[in-house]
C-alpha positions as a printed Julia matrix, in Angstrom:
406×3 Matrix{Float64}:
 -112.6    -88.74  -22.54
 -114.27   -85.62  -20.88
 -111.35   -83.65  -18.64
 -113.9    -83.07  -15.35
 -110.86   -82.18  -13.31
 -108.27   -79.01  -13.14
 -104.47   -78.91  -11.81
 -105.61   -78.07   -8.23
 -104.2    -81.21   -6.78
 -100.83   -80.95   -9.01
 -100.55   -77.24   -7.54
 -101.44   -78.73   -4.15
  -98.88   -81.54   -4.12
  -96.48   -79.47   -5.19
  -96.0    -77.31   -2.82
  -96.15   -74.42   -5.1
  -96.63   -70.92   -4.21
  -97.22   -67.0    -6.15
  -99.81   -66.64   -8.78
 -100.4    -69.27  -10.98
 -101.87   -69.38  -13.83
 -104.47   -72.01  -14.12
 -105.23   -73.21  -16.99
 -108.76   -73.65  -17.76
 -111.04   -76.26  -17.77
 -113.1    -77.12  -20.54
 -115.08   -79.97  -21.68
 -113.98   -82.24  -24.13
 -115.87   -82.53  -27.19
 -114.31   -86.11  -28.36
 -117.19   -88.42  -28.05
 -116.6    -92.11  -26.7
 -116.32   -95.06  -28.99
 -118.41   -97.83  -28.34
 -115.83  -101.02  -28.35
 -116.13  -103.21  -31.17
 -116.22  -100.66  -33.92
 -113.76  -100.64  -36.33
 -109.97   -99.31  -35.35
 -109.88   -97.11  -38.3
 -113.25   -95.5   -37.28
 -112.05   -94.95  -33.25
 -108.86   -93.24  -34.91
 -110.95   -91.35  -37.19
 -113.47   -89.92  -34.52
 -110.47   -89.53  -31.82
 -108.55   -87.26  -34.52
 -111.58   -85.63  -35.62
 -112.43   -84.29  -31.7
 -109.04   -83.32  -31.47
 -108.87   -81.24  -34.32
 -112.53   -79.31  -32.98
 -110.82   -78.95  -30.24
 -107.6    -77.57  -31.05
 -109.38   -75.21  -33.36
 -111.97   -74.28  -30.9
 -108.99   -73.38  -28.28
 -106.75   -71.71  -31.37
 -109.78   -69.32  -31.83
 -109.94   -68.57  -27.98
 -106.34   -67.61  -27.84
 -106.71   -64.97  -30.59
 -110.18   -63.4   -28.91
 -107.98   -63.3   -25.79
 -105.22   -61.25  -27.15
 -107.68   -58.71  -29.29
 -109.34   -58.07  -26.4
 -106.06   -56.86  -24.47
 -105.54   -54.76  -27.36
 -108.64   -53.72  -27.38
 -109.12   -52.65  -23.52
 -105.25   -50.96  -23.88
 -104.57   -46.99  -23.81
 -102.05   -47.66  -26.23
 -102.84   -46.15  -30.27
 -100.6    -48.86  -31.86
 -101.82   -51.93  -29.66
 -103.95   -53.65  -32.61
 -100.15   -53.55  -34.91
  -98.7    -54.79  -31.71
 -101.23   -57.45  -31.0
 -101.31   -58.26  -34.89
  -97.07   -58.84  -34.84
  -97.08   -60.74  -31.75
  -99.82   -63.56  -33.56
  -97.58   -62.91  -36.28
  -94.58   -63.73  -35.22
  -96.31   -67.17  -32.91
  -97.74   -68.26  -36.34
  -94.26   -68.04  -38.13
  -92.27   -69.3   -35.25
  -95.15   -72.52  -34.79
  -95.06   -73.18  -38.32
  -91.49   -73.99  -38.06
  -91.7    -76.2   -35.73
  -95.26   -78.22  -35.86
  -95.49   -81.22  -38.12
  -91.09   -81.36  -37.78
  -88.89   -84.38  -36.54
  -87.37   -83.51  -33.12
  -84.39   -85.95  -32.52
  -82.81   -85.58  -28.82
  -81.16   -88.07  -26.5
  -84.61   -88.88  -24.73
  -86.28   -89.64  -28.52
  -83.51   -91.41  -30.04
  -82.06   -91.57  -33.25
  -85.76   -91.57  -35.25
  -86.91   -88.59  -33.26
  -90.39   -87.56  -32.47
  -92.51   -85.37  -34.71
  -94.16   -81.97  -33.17
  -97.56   -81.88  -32.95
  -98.09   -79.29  -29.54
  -96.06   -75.99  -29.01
  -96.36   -74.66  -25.62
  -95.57   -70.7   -25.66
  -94.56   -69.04  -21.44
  -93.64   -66.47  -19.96
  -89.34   -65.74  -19.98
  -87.66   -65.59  -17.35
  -84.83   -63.46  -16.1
  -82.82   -66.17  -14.8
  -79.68   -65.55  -12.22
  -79.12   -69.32  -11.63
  -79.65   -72.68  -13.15
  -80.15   -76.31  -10.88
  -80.48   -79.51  -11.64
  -83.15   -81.37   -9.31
  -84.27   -85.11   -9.55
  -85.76   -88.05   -7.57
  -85.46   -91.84   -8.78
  -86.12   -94.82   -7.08
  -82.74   -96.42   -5.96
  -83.44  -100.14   -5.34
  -80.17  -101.21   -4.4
  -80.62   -99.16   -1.05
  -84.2    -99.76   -1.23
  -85.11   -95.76   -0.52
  -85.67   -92.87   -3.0
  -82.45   -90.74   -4.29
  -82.59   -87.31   -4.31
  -80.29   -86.28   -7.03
  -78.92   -82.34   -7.35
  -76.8    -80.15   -8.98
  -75.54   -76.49   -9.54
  -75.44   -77.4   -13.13
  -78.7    -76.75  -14.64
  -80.05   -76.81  -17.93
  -78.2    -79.5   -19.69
  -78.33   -83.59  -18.99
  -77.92   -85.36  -16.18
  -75.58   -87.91  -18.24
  -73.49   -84.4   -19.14
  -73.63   -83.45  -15.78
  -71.79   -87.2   -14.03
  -69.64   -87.35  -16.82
  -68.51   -84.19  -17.63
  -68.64   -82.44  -13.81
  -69.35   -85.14  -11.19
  -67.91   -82.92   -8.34
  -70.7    -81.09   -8.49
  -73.76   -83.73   -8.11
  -74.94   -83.89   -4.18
  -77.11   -87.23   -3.54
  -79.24   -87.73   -0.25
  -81.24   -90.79    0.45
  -84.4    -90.45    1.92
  -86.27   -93.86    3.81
  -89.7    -94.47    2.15
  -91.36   -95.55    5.43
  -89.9    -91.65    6.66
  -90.34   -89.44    4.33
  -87.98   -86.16    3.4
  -87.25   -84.39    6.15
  -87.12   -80.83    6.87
  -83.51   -80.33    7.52
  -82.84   -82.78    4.5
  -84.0    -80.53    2.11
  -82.33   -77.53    4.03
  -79.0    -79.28    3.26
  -79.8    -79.8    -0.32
  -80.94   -76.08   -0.74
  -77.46   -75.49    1.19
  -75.28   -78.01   -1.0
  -76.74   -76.05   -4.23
  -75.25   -72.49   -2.84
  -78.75   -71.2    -3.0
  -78.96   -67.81   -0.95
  -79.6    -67.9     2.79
  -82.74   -66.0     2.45
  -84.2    -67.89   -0.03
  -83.66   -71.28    1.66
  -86.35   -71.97    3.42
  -88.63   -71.48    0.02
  -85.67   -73.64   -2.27
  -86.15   -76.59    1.1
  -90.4    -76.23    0.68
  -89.63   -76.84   -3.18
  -87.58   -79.97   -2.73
  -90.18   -81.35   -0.12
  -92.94   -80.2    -2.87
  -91.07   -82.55   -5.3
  -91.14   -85.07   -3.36
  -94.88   -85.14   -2.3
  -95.35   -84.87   -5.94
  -93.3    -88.3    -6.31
  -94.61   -90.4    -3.17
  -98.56   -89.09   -3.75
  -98.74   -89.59   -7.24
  -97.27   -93.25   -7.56
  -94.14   -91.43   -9.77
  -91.19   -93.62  -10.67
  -88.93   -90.56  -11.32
  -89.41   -86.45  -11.44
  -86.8    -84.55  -13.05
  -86.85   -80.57  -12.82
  -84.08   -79.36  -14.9
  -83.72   -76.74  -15.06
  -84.74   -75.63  -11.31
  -83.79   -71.94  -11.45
  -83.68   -68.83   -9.08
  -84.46   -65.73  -10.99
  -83.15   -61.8   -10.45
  -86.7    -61.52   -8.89
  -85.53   -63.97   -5.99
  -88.14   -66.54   -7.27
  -87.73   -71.02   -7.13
  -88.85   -71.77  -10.69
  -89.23   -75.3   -12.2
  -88.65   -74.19  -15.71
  -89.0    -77.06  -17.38
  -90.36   -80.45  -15.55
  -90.49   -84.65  -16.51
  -92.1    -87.08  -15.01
  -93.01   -91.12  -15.09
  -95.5    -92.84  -13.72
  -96.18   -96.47  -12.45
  -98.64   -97.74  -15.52
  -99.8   -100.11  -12.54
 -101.47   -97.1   -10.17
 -102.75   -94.98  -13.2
 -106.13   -97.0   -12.35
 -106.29   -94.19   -9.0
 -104.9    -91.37  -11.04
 -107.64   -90.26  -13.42
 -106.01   -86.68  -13.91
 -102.8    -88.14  -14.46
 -103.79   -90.5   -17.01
 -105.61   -87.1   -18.6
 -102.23   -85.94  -19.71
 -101.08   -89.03  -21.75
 -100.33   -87.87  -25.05
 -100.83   -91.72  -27.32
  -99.12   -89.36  -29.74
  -95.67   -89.57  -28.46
  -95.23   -93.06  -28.36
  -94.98   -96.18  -30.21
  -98.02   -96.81  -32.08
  -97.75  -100.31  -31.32
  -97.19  -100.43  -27.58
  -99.91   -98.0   -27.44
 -102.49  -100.32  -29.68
 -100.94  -103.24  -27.73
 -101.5   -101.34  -23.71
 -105.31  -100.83  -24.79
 -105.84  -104.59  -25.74
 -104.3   -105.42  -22.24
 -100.91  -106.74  -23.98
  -97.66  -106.05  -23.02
  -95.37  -105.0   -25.67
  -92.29  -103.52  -26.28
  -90.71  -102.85  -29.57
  -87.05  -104.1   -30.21
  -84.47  -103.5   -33.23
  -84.66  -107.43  -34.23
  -86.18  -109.1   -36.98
  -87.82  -112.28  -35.37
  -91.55  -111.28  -34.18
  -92.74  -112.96  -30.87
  -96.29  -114.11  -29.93
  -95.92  -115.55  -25.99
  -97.96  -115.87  -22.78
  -96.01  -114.85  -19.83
  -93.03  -112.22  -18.98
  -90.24  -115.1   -18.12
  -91.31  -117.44  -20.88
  -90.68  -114.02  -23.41
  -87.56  -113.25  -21.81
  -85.96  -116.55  -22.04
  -87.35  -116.94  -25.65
  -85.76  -113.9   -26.55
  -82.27  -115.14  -24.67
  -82.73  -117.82  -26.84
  -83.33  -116.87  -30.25
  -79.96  -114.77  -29.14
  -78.05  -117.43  -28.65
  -79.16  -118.66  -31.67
  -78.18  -116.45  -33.76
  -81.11  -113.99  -34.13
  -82.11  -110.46  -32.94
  -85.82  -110.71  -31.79
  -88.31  -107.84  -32.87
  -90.39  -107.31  -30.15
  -91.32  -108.38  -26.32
  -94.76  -109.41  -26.37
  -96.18  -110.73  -23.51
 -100.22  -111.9   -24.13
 -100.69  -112.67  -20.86
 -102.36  -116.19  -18.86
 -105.83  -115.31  -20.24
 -104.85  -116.01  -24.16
 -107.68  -116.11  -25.45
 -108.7   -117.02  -29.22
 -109.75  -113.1   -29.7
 -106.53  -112.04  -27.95
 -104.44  -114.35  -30.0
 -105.97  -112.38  -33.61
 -105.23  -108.98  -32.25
 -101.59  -110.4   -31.05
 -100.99  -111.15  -34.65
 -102.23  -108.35  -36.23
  -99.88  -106.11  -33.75
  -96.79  -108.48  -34.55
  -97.23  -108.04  -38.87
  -97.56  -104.15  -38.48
  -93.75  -104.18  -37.58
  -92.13  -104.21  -40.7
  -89.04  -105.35  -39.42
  -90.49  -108.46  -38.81
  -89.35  -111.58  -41.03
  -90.47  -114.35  -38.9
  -93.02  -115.25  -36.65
  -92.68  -117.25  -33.14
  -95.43  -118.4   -31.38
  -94.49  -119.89  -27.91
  -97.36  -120.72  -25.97
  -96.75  -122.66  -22.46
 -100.84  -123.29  -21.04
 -101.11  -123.58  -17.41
 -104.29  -121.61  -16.59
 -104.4   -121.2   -20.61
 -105.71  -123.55  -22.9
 -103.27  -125.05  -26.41
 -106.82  -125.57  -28.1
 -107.56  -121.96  -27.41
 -104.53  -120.69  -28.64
 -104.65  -122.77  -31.77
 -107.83  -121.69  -32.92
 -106.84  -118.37  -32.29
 -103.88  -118.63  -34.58
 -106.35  -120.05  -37.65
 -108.76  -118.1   -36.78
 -105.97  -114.87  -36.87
 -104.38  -116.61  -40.52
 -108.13  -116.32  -42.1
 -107.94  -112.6   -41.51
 -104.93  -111.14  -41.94
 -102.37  -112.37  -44.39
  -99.11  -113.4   -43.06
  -96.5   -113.62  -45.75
  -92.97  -114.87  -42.85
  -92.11  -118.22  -42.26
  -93.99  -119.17  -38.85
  -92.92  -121.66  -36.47
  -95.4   -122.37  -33.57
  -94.5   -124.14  -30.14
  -97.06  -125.01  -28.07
  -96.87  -127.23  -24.51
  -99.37  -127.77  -21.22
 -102.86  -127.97  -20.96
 -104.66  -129.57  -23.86
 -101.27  -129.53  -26.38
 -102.37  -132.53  -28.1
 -105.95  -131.09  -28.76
 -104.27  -127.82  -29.99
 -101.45  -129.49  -32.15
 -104.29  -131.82  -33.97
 -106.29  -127.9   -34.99
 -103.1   -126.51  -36.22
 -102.37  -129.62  -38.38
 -106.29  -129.79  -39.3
 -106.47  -126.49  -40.35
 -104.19  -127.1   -43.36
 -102.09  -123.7   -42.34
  -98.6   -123.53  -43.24
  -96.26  -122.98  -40.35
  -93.1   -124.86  -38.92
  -93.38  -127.0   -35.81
  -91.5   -126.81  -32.58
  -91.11  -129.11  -29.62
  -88.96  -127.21  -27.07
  -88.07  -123.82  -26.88
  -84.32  -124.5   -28.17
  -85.96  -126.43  -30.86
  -87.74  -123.14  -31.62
  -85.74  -120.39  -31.0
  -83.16  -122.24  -33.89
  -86.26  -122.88  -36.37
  -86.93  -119.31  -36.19
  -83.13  -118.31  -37.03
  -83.05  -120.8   -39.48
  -86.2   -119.98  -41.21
  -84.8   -116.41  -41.34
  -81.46  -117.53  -43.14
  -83.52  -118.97  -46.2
């Protein structure tokens, strides 16, 4: 992936103003993959161009900062320019390679792999600032508070009073004198609100231009200097629009998140991992919703939501498997395949074909119904595998549980 574009249009959209420190752009030296080579190799070579490049930019940094020593009046500046790398190494080398555990990671927490060092701030005041979709109004919530720099979940629960929400209309946009009366609401100076109101608006460009489903600056702060600062910033995006926004999808960082949704996303499967114990191989978002409601009414707790999509093709099928056994949570295995525009015959030799290549040592009850289902039972029960049939899918929802209990 070569990064051919800078943060001009970020800066643009929003709204921000001063001197900003851009950073720059460089060339990536990660070199594409041609598909069909081996996972281990792509992870190998990805890692590999990573590590160049991290090195490469480590080495940058340090030239950077002997230079300023080097071009200063100052007799002691190497000592000082040798302590401050000092004290960044000791201070990084807590924290890289360590478990972080917050309320946005959960209970197994997320392990360190990027510090980013800036500039302090000399802060006077601390906001809260936010946009979310609110679909029961069918507009986009602006969300504020004059309680910065802790949750918004501590914020409602612990000081509600405080929280000032304005709705703006999607086919409208923010207006002017609505983001006045935020920048008022949050006590923010009279001569600073015109910049706080140019902020809020910046926000919201930021949201409505680049297909965001939430931003969250918290905390928004003004400093002694009489500055708007988004001191720290978090934002999600539509996965659906990401197609139109190449140097949005430049950021994504595979790293912090689940290894399988992320091996899953670049098959074209949608996956999500769950705290169950019953794996789930099925074409179609409702059918995998109401399997899952199922097995739950059964009795069991399913593993995963995995959704292979109409197109279930034999190859598709292989890599669905081999996704579903790298959970080891996973004690059985439910196939529930309903072919409309799919094919039973397909999806059965994609099931063989996935059992002669990776070995799959949990009970496994198959249901398949629709086009060709005759065709496709006679190749599972040809193929000599060993797996537990299923006619409905109440039939195989309590299989599955049942197959778990021995």
């Amino acid at each position: 992936m070569k990064m051919t574009k800078n943060f001009d249009d970020l800066n643009d959209t929003f709204n921000t103003s001063g001197d900003v420190i851009k950073p720059e752009v460089v060339e990536s030296k990660i070199e594409k993959v041609k598909e069909g080579v081996d996972d281990i190799k792509k992870d190998y070579e990805y890692t590999r161009g990573n590590l160049y490049s991290i090195i490469e930019k480590g080495q940058e940094a340090l030239n950077g900062v002997l230079e300023l020593a080097q071009e200063s009046e100052m007799p002691r500046a190497y000592e000082v320019a040798g302590q401050l790398i000092k004290n960044v190494a000791d201070a990084t080398d807590k924290l890289l390679g360590k478990k972080l555990i917050t309320n946005q990671t959960g209970p197994e927490g997320k392990i360190i792999n990027r510090i980013y060092i800036e500039e302090a701030t000399d802060i006077k005041h601390e906001l809260y600032l936010g946009l979310v979709f609110d679909r029961s109004s069918e507009s986009i919530m602006v969300v504020a508070s004059t309680e910065g720099g802790m949750s918004v979940e501590e914020i409602s629960k612990e000081k509600p009073e405080t929280i000032i929400r304005s709705k703006i209309e999607v086919a409208v946009g923010i207006q002017q004198f609505q983001a006045r009366e935020i920048a008022f609401g949050l006590g923010i100076e009279s001569k600073l609100i015109s910049r706080a109101a140019n902020t809020i608006i910046g926000c919201y460009k930021a949201f409505s231009e680049l297909d965001a489903t939430m931003v969250e600056v918290n905390p928004l702060v003004v400093s002694h200097q009489d500055e708007i600062l988004a001191l720290d910033c978090k934002m999600s995006f539509d996965n659906n629009a990401m197609f139109r926004r190449d140097e949005i999808a430049e950021l994504r960082d595979k790293t912090q998140e689940n290894s399988n949704e992320v091996y899953a996303s670049d098959r074209g499967m949608n996956y999500v991992s769950l705290d169950g114990n019953i794996g789930n191989i099925i074409n179609g978002a409702g059918l995998a919703m109401a399997s899952m409601d199922m097995i739950k009414l059964a009795g069991g707790s399913p593993a995963n939501f995995l959704d292979v999509g109409g197109g279930a093709t034999p190859e598709k099928i292989v890599k669905a498997f081999k996704l579903v056994t790298m959970d080891e949570k996973v004690k059985v295995i439910l196939v529930n395949i309903f072919a409309g525009i799919n094919r039973c015959d397909w999806v059965a030799e994609g099931i063989v074909e996935a059992l002669k290549k990776i070995e799959v040592n949990v009970p496994l009850v198959i249901r398949l119904a629709g086009t060709n289902v005759e065709k496709g039972n006679k190749i599972l029960k040809e193929s000599k595998i060993n797996y537990i049939e299923a006619n409905t899918l109440e039939d195989a929802a309590n299989k599955a549980v049942a197959a778990l209990k021995k």
